[in-house]
PDB file of C-alpha atoms and ligand atoms in Angstrom:
ATOM      1  CA  UNK D 269     -58.339 156.202  63.228  1.00  0.00           C
ATOM      2  CA  UNK D 270     -61.490 157.671  61.668  1.00  0.00           C
ATOM      3  CA  UNK D 271     -61.710 159.744  58.530  1.00  0.00           C
ATOM      4  CA  UNK D 272     -64.344 162.464  58.640  1.00  0.00           C
ATOM      5  CA  UNK D 273     -65.823 163.017  55.218  1.00  0.00           C
ATOM      6  CA  UNK D 274     -69.049 164.961  55.132  1.00  0.00           C
ATOM      7  CA  UNK D 275     -71.771 162.921  56.796  1.00  0.00           C
ATOM      8  CA  UNK D 276     -69.557 159.812  56.784  1.00  0.00           C
ATOM      9  CA  UNK D 277     -67.039 158.613  59.337  1.00  0.00           C
ATOM     10  CA  UNK D 278     -64.829 155.950  57.821  1.00  0.00           C
ATOM     11  CA  UNK D 279     -63.298 153.513  60.264  1.00  0.00           C
ATOM     12  CA  UNK D 280     -59.719 153.124  59.077  1.00  0.00           C
ATOM     13  CA  UNK D 281     -58.775 150.459  61.610  1.00  0.00           C
ATOM     14  CA  UNK D 282     -59.090 148.171  58.580  1.00  0.00           C
ATOM     15  CA  UNK D 283     -57.856 149.210  55.119  1.00  0.00           C
ATOM     16  CA  UNK D 284     -60.488 150.597  52.778  1.00  0.00           C
ATOM     17  CA  UNK D 285     -60.912 150.226  49.032  1.00  0.00           C
ATOM     18  CA  UNK D 286     -61.420 153.267  46.817  1.00  0.00           C
ATOM     19  CA  UNK D 287     -62.830 152.246  43.429  1.00  0.00           C
ATOM     20  CA  UNK D 288     -61.849 154.306  40.392  1.00  0.00           C
ATOM     21  CA  UNK D 289     -64.596 155.656  38.133  1.00  0.00           C
ATOM     22  CA  UNK D 290     -63.126 157.534  35.170  1.00  0.00           C
ATOM     23  CA  UNK D 291     -65.788 159.534  33.385  1.00  0.00           C
ATOM     24  CA  UNK D 292     -63.958 160.266  30.176  1.00  0.00           C
ATOM     25  CA  UNK D 293     -65.503 159.897  26.715  1.00  0.00           C
ATOM     26  CA  UNK D 294     -63.188 157.033  25.823  1.00  0.00           C
ATOM     27  CA  UNK D 295     -63.935 155.089  29.011  1.00  0.00           C
ATOM     28  CA  UNK D 296     -67.745 155.056  28.715  1.00  0.00           C
ATOM     29  CA  UNK D 297     -69.665 154.846  25.446  1.00  0.00           C
ATOM     30  CA  UNK D 298     -69.301 157.236  22.529  1.00  0.00           C
ATOM     31  CA  UNK D 299     -73.072 157.498  22.253  1.00  0.00           C
ATOM     32  CA  UNK D 300     -73.287 160.963  23.798  1.00  0.00           C
ATOM     33  CA  UNK D 301     -73.103 162.632  27.196  1.00  0.00           C
ATOM     34  CA  UNK D 302     -76.253 161.148  28.672  1.00  0.00           C
ATOM     35  CA  UNK D 303     -75.357 157.578  27.770  1.00  0.00           C
ATOM     36  CA  UNK D 304     -71.847 158.121  29.115  1.00  0.00           C
ATOM     37  CA  UNK D 305     -73.270 159.292  32.475  1.00  0.00           C
ATOM     38  CA  UNK D 306     -75.663 156.358  32.638  1.00  0.00           C
ATOM     39  CA  UNK D 307     -72.852 153.929  31.903  1.00  0.00           C
ATOM     40  CA  UNK D 308     -70.606 155.524  34.523  1.00  0.00           C
ATOM     41  CA  UNK D 309     -73.408 155.371  37.113  1.00  0.00           C
ATOM     42  CA  UNK D 310     -74.014 151.692  36.355  1.00  0.00           C
ATOM     43  CA  UNK D 311     -70.287 151.016  36.556  1.00  0.00           C
ATOM     44  CA  UNK D 312     -70.080 152.828  39.921  1.00  0.00           C
ATOM     45  CA  UNK D 313     -72.953 150.718  41.275  1.00  0.00           C
ATOM     46  CA  UNK D 314     -71.109 147.595  40.216  1.00  0.00           C
ATOM     47  CA  UNK D 315     -68.043 148.722  42.136  1.00  0.00           C
ATOM     48  CA  UNK D 316     -70.245 149.186  45.217  1.00  0.00           C
ATOM     49  CA  UNK D 317     -71.609 145.647  44.768  1.00  0.00           C
ATOM     50  CA  UNK D 318     -68.014 144.475  44.482  1.00  0.00           C
ATOM     51  CA  UNK D 319     -67.295 145.957  47.907  1.00  0.00           C
ATOM     52  CA  UNK D 320     -65.908 149.445  47.292  1.00  0.00           C
ATOM     53  CA  UNK D 321     -65.788 151.619  50.421  1.00  0.00           C
ATOM     54  CA  UNK D 322     -65.297 154.891  48.521  1.00  0.00           C
ATOM     55  CA  UNK D 323     -65.831 155.861  44.877  1.00  0.00           C
ATOM     56  CA  UNK D 324     -63.319 158.160  43.197  1.00  0.00           C
ATOM     57  CA  UNK D 325     -65.009 159.963  40.311  1.00  0.00           C
ATOM     58  CA  UNK D 326     -62.858 161.856  37.838  1.00  0.00           C
ATOM     59  CA  UNK D 327     -63.588 163.680  34.590  1.00  0.00           C
ATOM     60  CA  UNK D 328     -60.080 164.526  33.506  1.00  0.00           C
ATOM     61  CA  UNK D 329     -57.252 162.093  33.060  1.00  0.00           C
ATOM     62  CA  UNK D 330     -54.229 163.060  35.131  1.00  0.00           C
ATOM     63  CA  UNK D 331     -52.064 160.561  33.298  1.00  0.00           C
ATOM     64  CA  UNK D 332     -48.633 161.734  32.187  1.00  0.00           C
ATOM     65  CA  UNK D 333     -48.934 163.661  28.933  1.00  0.00           C
ATOM     66  CA  UNK D 334     -52.743 163.797  28.949  1.00  0.00           C
ATOM     67  CA  UNK D 335     -54.453 166.799  27.371  1.00  0.00           C
ATOM     68  CA  UNK D 336     -56.145 169.136  29.868  1.00  0.00           C
ATOM     69  CA  UNK D 337     -59.942 169.313  29.827  1.00  0.00           C
ATOM     70  CA  UNK D 338     -61.905 172.557  30.272  1.00  0.00           C
ATOM     71  CA  UNK D 339     -63.625 173.206  33.566  1.00  0.00           C
ATOM     72  CA  UNK D 340     -67.051 173.148  31.907  1.00  0.00           C
ATOM     73  CA  UNK D 341     -66.337 169.844  30.180  1.00  0.00           C
ATOM     74  CA  UNK D 342     -65.136 168.316  33.441  1.00  0.00           C
ATOM     75  CA  UNK D 343     -68.287 169.526  35.230  1.00  0.00           C
ATOM     76  CA  UNK D 344     -70.499 168.193  32.434  1.00  0.00           C
ATOM     77  CA  UNK D 345     -68.872 164.801  32.847  1.00  0.00           C
ATOM     78  CA  UNK D 346     -68.856 164.373  36.621  1.00  0.00           C
ATOM     79  CA  UNK D 347     -71.899 166.234  37.946  1.00  0.00           C
ATOM     80  CA  UNK D 348     -74.574 164.010  36.340  1.00  0.00           C
ATOM     81  CA  UNK D 349     -72.760 160.966  37.707  1.00  0.00           C
ATOM     82  CA  UNK D 350     -72.541 162.335  41.262  1.00  0.00           C
ATOM     83  CA  UNK D 351     -76.192 163.421  41.089  1.00  0.00           C
ATOM     84  CA  UNK D 352     -77.213 160.004  39.763  1.00  0.00           C
ATOM     85  CA  UNK D 353     -75.559 158.339  42.767  1.00  0.00           C
ATOM     86  CA  UNK D 354     -77.373 160.398  45.425  1.00  0.00           C
ATOM     87  CA  UNK D 355     -78.866 157.260  47.010  1.00  0.00           C
ATOM     88  CA  UNK D 356     -75.628 155.394  47.748  1.00  0.00           C
ATOM     89  CA  UNK D 357     -74.310 155.093  51.281  1.00  0.00           C
ATOM     90  CA  UNK D 358     -70.580 155.315  50.737  1.00  0.00           C
ATOM     91  CA  UNK D 359     -68.543 158.499  50.244  1.00  0.00           C
ATOM     92  CA  UNK D 360     -67.923 159.867  46.768  1.00  0.00           C
ATOM     93  CA  UNK D 361     -64.531 161.421  46.160  1.00  0.00           C
ATOM     94  CA  UNK D 362     -64.108 163.968  43.377  1.00  0.00           C
ATOM     95  CA  UNK D 363     -60.829 163.494  41.524  1.00  0.00           C
ATOM     96  CA  UNK D 364     -59.894 167.011  40.428  1.00  0.00           C
ATOM     97  CA  UNK D 365     -57.384 169.788  40.975  1.00  0.00           C
ATOM     98  CA  UNK D 366     -59.795 172.526  39.874  1.00  0.00           C
ATOM     99  CA  UNK D 367     -61.403 174.509  42.719  1.00  0.00           C
ATOM    100  CA  UNK D 368     -64.638 175.158  40.783  1.00  0.00           C
ATOM    101  CA  UNK D 369     -65.040 171.443  40.114  1.00  0.00           C
ATOM    102  CA  UNK D 370     -64.389 170.666  43.799  1.00  0.00           C
ATOM    103  CA  UNK D 371     -67.011 173.200  44.870  1.00  0.00           C
ATOM    104  CA  UNK D 372     -69.680 171.999  42.432  1.00  0.00           C
ATOM    105  CA  UNK D 373     -69.015 168.323  43.116  1.00  0.00           C
ATOM    106  CA  UNK D 374     -69.168 168.793  46.895  1.00  0.00           C
ATOM    107  CA  UNK D 375     -72.408 170.759  46.512  1.00  0.00           C
ATOM    108  CA  UNK D 376     -73.778 167.911  44.370  1.00  0.00           C
ATOM    109  CA  UNK D 377     -73.087 165.286  47.035  1.00  0.00           C
ATOM    110  CA  UNK D 378     -69.406 164.348  46.965  1.00  0.00           C
ATOM    111  CA  UNK D 379     -67.785 164.270  50.411  1.00  0.00           C
ATOM    112  CA  UNK D 380     -64.111 163.918  49.583  1.00  0.00           C
ATOM    113  CA  UNK D 381     -61.630 165.671  47.303  1.00  0.00           C
ATOM    114  CA  UNK D 382     -58.828 163.712  45.666  1.00  0.00           C
ATOM    115  CA  UNK D 383     -56.426 166.374  44.468  1.00  0.00           C
ATOM    116  CA  UNK D 384     -53.203 165.339  42.720  1.00  0.00           C
ATOM    117  CA  UNK D 385     -52.199 168.992  43.201  1.00  0.00           C
ATOM    118  CA  UNK D 386     -52.621 168.820  47.009  1.00  0.00           C
ATOM    119  CA  UNK D 387     -54.868 171.943  47.161  1.00  0.00           C
ATOM    120  CA  UNK D 388     -52.150 174.199  45.781  1.00  0.00           C
ATOM    121  CA  UNK D 389     -54.478 175.914  43.307  1.00  0.00           C
ATOM    122  CA  UNK D 390     -55.628 179.385  44.272  1.00  0.00           C
ATOM    123  CA  UNK D 391     -58.775 179.207  46.471  1.00  0.00           C
ATOM    124  CA  UNK D 392     -58.689 175.382  46.714  1.00  0.00           C
ATOM    125  CA  UNK D 393     -57.730 175.379  50.418  1.00  0.00           C
ATOM    126  CA  UNK D 394     -60.322 177.985  51.356  1.00  0.00           C
ATOM    127  CA  UNK D 395     -63.144 176.358  49.448  1.00  0.00           C
ATOM    128  CA  UNK D 396     -62.549 172.946  50.911  1.00  0.00           C
ATOM    129  CA  UNK D 397     -62.167 174.497  54.386  1.00  0.00           C
ATOM    130  CA  UNK D 398     -65.707 175.844  54.047  1.00  0.00           C
ATOM    131  CA  UNK D 399     -67.089 172.311  53.722  1.00  0.00           C
ATOM    132  CA  UNK D 400     -66.828 169.183  55.853  1.00  0.00           C
ATOM    133  CA  UNK D 401     -65.228 167.147  53.075  1.00  0.00           C
ATOM    134  CA  UNK D 402     -62.129 165.001  53.457  1.00  0.00           C
ATOM    135  CA  UNK D 403     -59.111 165.673  51.235  1.00  0.00           C
ATOM    136  CA  UNK D 404     -56.385 163.482  49.812  1.00  0.00           C
ATOM    137  CA  UNK D 405     -53.154 165.469  49.497  1.00  0.00           C
ATOM    138  CA  UNK D 406     -50.907 163.860  46.886  1.00  0.00           C
ATOM    139  CA  UNK D 407     -47.258 164.452  46.109  1.00  0.00           C
ATOM    140  CA  UNK D 408     -46.067 164.910  42.573  1.00  0.00           C
ATOM    141  CA  UNK D 409     -42.967 166.350  41.015  1.00  0.00           C
ATOM    142  CA  UNK D 410     -43.555 168.566  37.991  1.00  0.00           C
ATOM    143  CA  UNK D 411     -46.703 168.968  35.892  1.00  0.00           C
ATOM    144  CA  UNK D 412     -48.536 165.974  34.397  1.00  0.00           C
ATOM    145  CA  UNK D 413     -47.343 167.067  30.929  1.00  0.00           C
ATOM    146  CA  UNK D 414     -43.636 166.748  31.737  1.00  0.00           C
ATOM    147  CA  UNK D 415     -43.273 165.033  35.109  1.00  0.00           C
ATOM    148  CA  UNK D 416     -41.963 161.738  33.757  1.00  0.00           C
ATOM    149  CA  UNK D 417     -39.184 163.319  31.655  1.00  0.00           C
ATOM    150  CA  UNK D 418     -36.436 163.403  34.264  1.00  0.00           C
ATOM    151  CA  UNK D 419     -37.609 162.983  37.836  1.00  0.00           C
ATOM    152  CA  UNK D 420     -34.815 163.596  40.344  1.00  0.00           C
ATOM    153  CA  UNK D 421     -34.604 163.578  44.111  1.00  0.00           C
ATOM    154  CA  UNK D 422     -31.736 164.125  46.484  1.00  0.00           C
ATOM    155  CA  UNK D 423     -33.601 162.362  49.292  1.00  0.00           C
ATOM    156  CA  UNK D 424     -36.788 160.817  47.973  1.00  0.00           C
ATOM    157  CA  UNK D 425     -38.580 159.803  51.167  1.00  0.00           C
ATOM    158  CA  UNK D 426     -37.582 162.945  53.065  1.00  0.00           C
ATOM    159  CA  UNK D 427     -38.623 165.207  50.176  1.00  0.00           C
ATOM    160  CA  UNK D 428     -42.002 163.585  49.634  1.00  0.00           C
ATOM    161  CA  UNK D 429     -42.591 163.524  53.383  1.00  0.00           C
ATOM    162  CA  UNK D 430     -41.714 167.158  53.905  1.00  0.00           C
ATOM    163  CA  UNK D 431     -43.936 168.220  51.002  1.00  0.00           C
ATOM    164  CA  UNK D 432     -46.851 166.282  52.495  1.00  0.00           C
ATOM    165  CA  UNK D 433     -46.172 167.651  55.931  1.00  0.00           C
ATOM    166  CA  UNK D 434     -46.121 171.206  54.534  1.00  0.00           C
ATOM    167  CA  UNK D 435     -49.491 170.589  52.819  1.00  0.00           C
ATOM    168  CA  UNK D 436     -50.950 169.136  56.036  1.00  0.00           C
ATOM    169  CA  UNK D 437     -49.862 172.325  57.826  1.00  0.00           C
ATOM    170  CA  UNK D 438     -51.378 174.496  55.070  1.00  0.00           C
ATOM    171  CA  UNK D 439     -54.674 172.621  55.310  1.00  0.00           C
ATOM    172  CA  UNK D 440     -54.774 172.757  59.096  1.00  0.00           C
ATOM    173  CA  UNK D 441     -53.942 176.479  58.996  1.00  0.00           C
ATOM    174  CA  UNK D 442     -57.200 177.196  57.141  1.00  0.00           C
ATOM    175  CA  UNK D 443     -59.234 174.974  59.459  1.00  0.00           C
ATOM    176  CA  UNK D 444     -59.180 171.583  57.728  1.00  0.00           C
ATOM    177  CA  UNK D 445     -58.548 169.340  60.710  1.00  0.00           C
ATOM    178  CA  UNK D 446     -56.338 166.272  60.616  1.00  0.00           C
ATOM    179  CA  UNK D 447     -59.389 163.983  60.803  1.00  0.00           C
ATOM    180  CA  UNK D 448     -60.293 165.176  57.311  1.00  0.00           C
ATOM    181  CA  UNK D 449     -56.871 164.599  55.748  1.00  0.00           C
ATOM    182  CA  UNK D 450     -55.234 161.768  53.828  1.00  0.00           C
ATOM    183  CA  UNK D 451     -51.735 161.773  52.352  1.00  0.00           C
ATOM    184  CA  UNK D 452     -50.478 159.993  49.251  1.00  0.00           C
ATOM    185  CA  UNK D 453     -46.903 159.711  47.932  1.00  0.00           C
ATOM    186  CA  UNK D 454     -48.218 159.793  44.351  1.00  0.00           C
ATOM    187  CA  UNK D 455     -46.865 156.674  42.660  1.00  0.00           C
ATOM    188  CA  UNK D 456     -45.885 157.442  39.066  1.00  0.00           C
ATOM    189  CA  UNK D 457     -46.190 161.201  39.412  1.00  0.00           C
ATOM    190  CA  UNK D 458     -42.684 162.405  38.630  1.00  0.00           C
ATOM    191  CA  UNK D 459     -41.026 159.156  39.728  1.00  0.00           C
ATOM    192  CA  UNK D 460     -38.837 156.585  38.013  1.00  0.00           C
ATOM    193  CA  UNK D 461     -39.307 152.865  38.601  1.00  0.00           C
ATOM    194  CA  UNK D 462     -36.533 153.044  41.187  1.00  0.00           C
ATOM    195  CA  UNK D 463     -38.295 155.911  42.986  1.00  0.00           C
ATOM    196  CA  UNK D 464     -41.635 154.088  42.929  1.00  0.00           C
ATOM    197  CA  UNK D 465     -40.095 150.933  44.363  1.00  0.00           C
ATOM    198  CA  UNK D 466     -38.327 152.863  47.117  1.00  0.00           C
ATOM    199  CA  UNK D 467     -41.634 154.581  47.983  1.00  0.00           C
ATOM    200  CA  UNK D 468     -43.478 151.280  48.100  1.00  0.00           C
ATOM    201  CA  UNK D 469     -40.797 149.631  50.167  1.00  0.00           C
ATOM    202  CA  UNK D 470     -40.772 152.533  52.638  1.00  0.00           C
ATOM    203  CA  UNK D 471     -44.468 153.382  52.670  1.00  0.00           C
ATOM    204  CA  UNK D 472     -44.614 152.920  56.441  1.00  0.00           C
ATOM    205  CA  UNK D 473     -42.512 156.099  56.738  1.00  0.00           C
ATOM    206  CA  UNK D 474     -45.492 158.189  55.653  1.00  0.00           C
ATOM    207  CA  UNK D 475     -47.666 156.787  58.419  1.00  0.00           C
ATOM    208  CA  UNK D 476     -45.344 158.706  60.771  1.00  0.00           C
ATOM    209  CA  UNK D 477     -47.035 161.911  59.582  1.00  0.00           C
ATOM    210  CA  UNK D 478     -49.984 160.871  61.751  1.00  0.00           C
ATOM    211  CA  UNK D 479     -52.419 161.107  58.850  1.00  0.00           C
ATOM    212  CA  UNK D 480     -53.908 158.088  57.039  1.00  0.00           C
ATOM    213  CA  UNK D 481     -52.042 157.079  53.877  1.00  0.00           C
ATOM    214  CA  UNK D 482     -53.615 156.340  50.498  1.00  0.00           C
ATOM    215  CA  UNK D 483     -51.734 154.416  47.811  1.00  0.00           C
ATOM    216  CA  UNK D 484     -52.585 154.373  44.111  1.00  0.00           C
ATOM    217  CA  UNK D 485     -50.684 151.582  42.426  1.00  0.00           C
ATOM    218  CA  UNK D 486     -53.432 149.998  40.354  1.00  0.00           C
ATOM    219  CA  UNK D 487     -52.372 149.115  36.792  1.00  0.00           C
ATOM    220  CA  UNK D 488     -49.572 151.668  36.895  1.00  0.00           C
ATOM    221  CA  UNK D 489     -46.663 151.607  34.502  1.00  0.00           C
ATOM    222  CA  UNK D 490     -44.255 150.610  37.277  1.00  0.00           C
ATOM    223  CA  UNK D 491     -46.163 147.304  37.363  1.00  0.00           C
ATOM    224  CA  UNK D 492     -45.855 147.096  33.588  1.00  0.00           C
ATOM    225  CA  UNK D 493     -42.109 147.677  33.877  1.00  0.00           C
ATOM    226  CA  UNK D 494     -41.786 144.903  36.449  1.00  0.00           C
ATOM    227  CA  UNK D 495     -44.019 142.314  34.767  1.00  0.00           C
ATOM    228  CA  UNK D 496     -43.710 143.259  31.104  1.00  0.00           C
ATOM    229  CA  UNK D 497     -47.514 143.313  30.867  1.00  0.00           C
ATOM    230  CA  UNK D 498     -49.843 145.765  29.154  1.00  0.00           C
ATOM    231  CA  UNK D 499     -52.156 147.919  31.232  1.00  0.00           C
ATOM    232  CA  UNK D 500     -55.179 145.584  30.944  1.00  0.00           C
ATOM    233  CA  UNK D 501     -53.106 142.612  32.120  1.00  0.00           C
ATOM    234  CA  UNK D 502     -51.877 144.086  35.395  1.00  0.00           C
ATOM    235  CA  UNK D 503     -54.596 142.935  37.790  1.00  0.00           C
ATOM    236  CA  UNK D 504     -52.554 140.351  39.678  1.00  0.00           C
ATOM    237  CA  UNK D 505     -49.600 142.716  39.971  1.00  0.00           C
ATOM    238  CA  UNK D 506     -51.977 145.449  41.180  1.00  0.00           C
ATOM    239  CA  UNK D 507     -53.530 143.285  43.876  1.00  0.00           C
ATOM    240  CA  UNK D 508     -50.101 142.206  45.108  1.00  0.00           C
ATOM    241  CA  UNK D 509     -48.904 145.816  45.141  1.00  0.00           C
ATOM    242  CA  UNK D 510     -52.003 146.765  47.171  1.00  0.00           C
ATOM    243  CA  UNK D 511     -51.181 143.986  49.641  1.00  0.00           C
ATOM    244  CA  UNK D 512     -47.635 145.280  50.036  1.00  0.00           C
ATOM    245  CA  UNK D 513     -49.094 148.740  50.655  1.00  0.00           C
ATOM    246  CA  UNK D 514     -51.531 147.614  53.377  1.00  0.00           C
ATOM    247  CA  UNK D 515     -48.795 145.527  54.998  1.00  0.00           C
ATOM    248  CA  UNK D 516     -46.905 148.812  55.339  1.00  0.00           C
ATOM    249  CA  UNK D 517     -49.749 150.613  57.055  1.00  0.00           C
ATOM    250  CA  UNK D 518     -51.676 152.099  54.138  1.00  0.00           C
ATOM    251  CA  UNK D 519     -55.298 152.858  55.077  1.00  0.00           C
ATOM    252  CA  UNK D 520     -56.846 153.299  51.629  1.00  0.00           C
ATOM    253  CA  UNK D 521     -55.951 151.637  48.338  1.00  0.00           C
ATOM    254  CA  UNK D 522     -57.160 153.307  45.134  1.00  0.00           C
ATOM    255  CA  UNK D 523     -57.908 150.547  42.631  1.00  0.00           C
ATOM    256  CA  UNK D 524     -59.635 149.588  39.403  1.00  0.00           C
ATOM    257  CA  UNK D 525     -60.142 145.934  40.393  1.00  0.00           C
ATOM    258  CA  UNK D 526     -62.338 146.316  43.449  1.00  0.00           C
ATOM    259  CA  UNK D 527     -63.608 142.735  43.713  1.00  0.00           C
ATOM    260  CA  UNK D 528     -60.168 141.181  43.603  1.00  0.00           C
ATOM    261  CA  UNK D 529     -58.731 143.729  46.026  1.00  0.00           C
ATOM    262  CA  UNK D 530     -61.591 143.106  48.473  1.00  0.00           C
ATOM    263  CA  UNK D 531     -60.865 139.357  48.309  1.00  0.00           C
ATOM    264  CA  UNK D 532     -57.181 140.027  48.944  1.00  0.00           C
ATOM    265  CA  UNK D 533     -58.039 142.137  52.002  1.00  0.00           C
ATOM    266  CA  UNK D 534     -60.314 139.393  53.353  1.00  0.00           C
ATOM    267  CA  UNK D 535     -57.468 136.889  53.164  1.00  0.00           C
ATOM    268  CA  UNK D 536     -55.043 139.368  54.692  1.00  0.00           C
ATOM    269  CA  UNK D 537     -57.434 140.185  57.548  1.00  0.00           C
ATOM    270  CA  UNK D 538     -58.081 136.528  58.262  1.00  0.00           C
ATOM    271  CA  UNK D 539     -54.516 136.169  59.499  1.00  0.00           C
ATOM    272  CA  UNK D 540     -53.944 139.743  60.616  1.00  0.00           C
ATOM    273  CA  UNK D 541     -56.522 139.940  63.439  1.00  0.00           C
TER     274      UNK D 541
HETATM  275  C1  7PM B  64     -52.283 156.828  33.422  1.00  0.00           C
HETATM  276  C2  7PM B  64     -51.340 156.959  34.429  1.00  0.00           C
HETATM  277  C3  7PM B  64     -53.609 156.902  33.701  1.00  0.00           C
HETATM  278  C4  7PM B  64     -51.736 157.176  35.711  1.00  0.00           C
HETATM  279  C5  7PM B  64     -54.018 157.114  34.991  1.00  0.00           C
HETATM  280  C6  7PM B  64     -53.076 157.278  35.984  1.00  0.00           C
HETATM  281  C7  7PM B  64     -53.467 158.569  41.578  1.00  0.00           C
HETATM  282  C8  7PM B  64     -54.512 159.467  41.635  1.00  0.00           C
HETATM  283  C9  7PM B  64     -54.136 158.909  39.565  1.00  0.00           C
HETATM  284  C10 7PM B  64     -52.799 158.198  42.786  1.00  0.00           C
HETATM  285  C11 7PM B  64     -54.330 159.640  43.913  1.00  0.00           C
HETATM  286  C12 7PM B  64     -54.411 156.288  37.709  1.00  0.00           C
HETATM  287  C13 7PM B  64     -53.476 157.404  37.389  1.00  0.00           C
HETATM  288  N1  7PM B  64     -53.263 158.210  40.291  1.00  0.00           N
HETATM  289  N2  7PM B  64     -54.956 160.002  42.782  1.00  0.00           N
HETATM  290  N3  7PM B  64     -54.927 159.670  40.371  1.00  0.00           N
HETATM  291  N4  7PM B  64     -53.283 158.753  43.917  1.00  0.00           N
HETATM  292  N5  7PM B  64     -54.729 160.152  45.080  1.00  0.00           N
HETATM  293  O1  7PM B  64     -53.900 155.172  37.894  1.00  0.00           O
HETATM  294  O2  7PM B  64     -51.830 157.442  42.819  1.00  0.00           O
HETATM  295  O3  7PM B  64     -55.631 156.477  37.729  1.00  0.00           O
HETATM  296  S1  7PM B  64     -54.244 158.902  37.848  1.00  0.00           S
END
């Protein structure tokens, strides 16, 4: 299976690593916008050295309860970073749910959209259709501000699956072909620990949609709940969770710890081929 993203064709016959680059003021330097961009660019280059296959660049935290950021602020954060990475030879994904940010980022050189809102915003489908970018369609229940309050499902896997299948149909209806699509069950987005574990255990079910699956488990609170560890101490748990995901057919893992995840995949592949 190949993923078409802009000028890139990613061979998904082996799982790929998407490295997370958060361009938020608290993540990179408080010495002003320019320094923050430079630091984010340097960080992104390190992830490439570490073996990242895709970079996911985001300017607004989608974490539960996070304050929304204005469109202009988000653009000011991510565009200089995308522009500063114009020489790299791996795809850049823009992590946003805002159509204007998608459009500007794709024009600046990004070739994938990672949308936790699955292109449900007005104009998002149409704008992405007019490009050759790939899109990750993620499931969530509720809005980031309240989604963790009381998540409930009658049939978790079936509900997440049918949402994703409806979004695949919506994307294909506007001309975004299946080769450009990725689906993601959205770990932690309106899910309890029990829900997250059931999703992880049954991840192979989503491969039945016929679209590559992406899993974002890195450092998530479900791993904190299981191990009792703080967010900065969840690397081992994250790498193991990524292994469980690829064992269940996941094509792309979205991670902070690129080096360690790449090592894990090398070990896994050594016995898998
Ligand atoms: C706090 C909680 C901070 C959660 C950050 C997060 C995903 C994503 C995020 C995912 C896709 C994080 C998350 N998670 N995009 N964006 N899939 N496609 O760990 O699971 O970065 S935000």
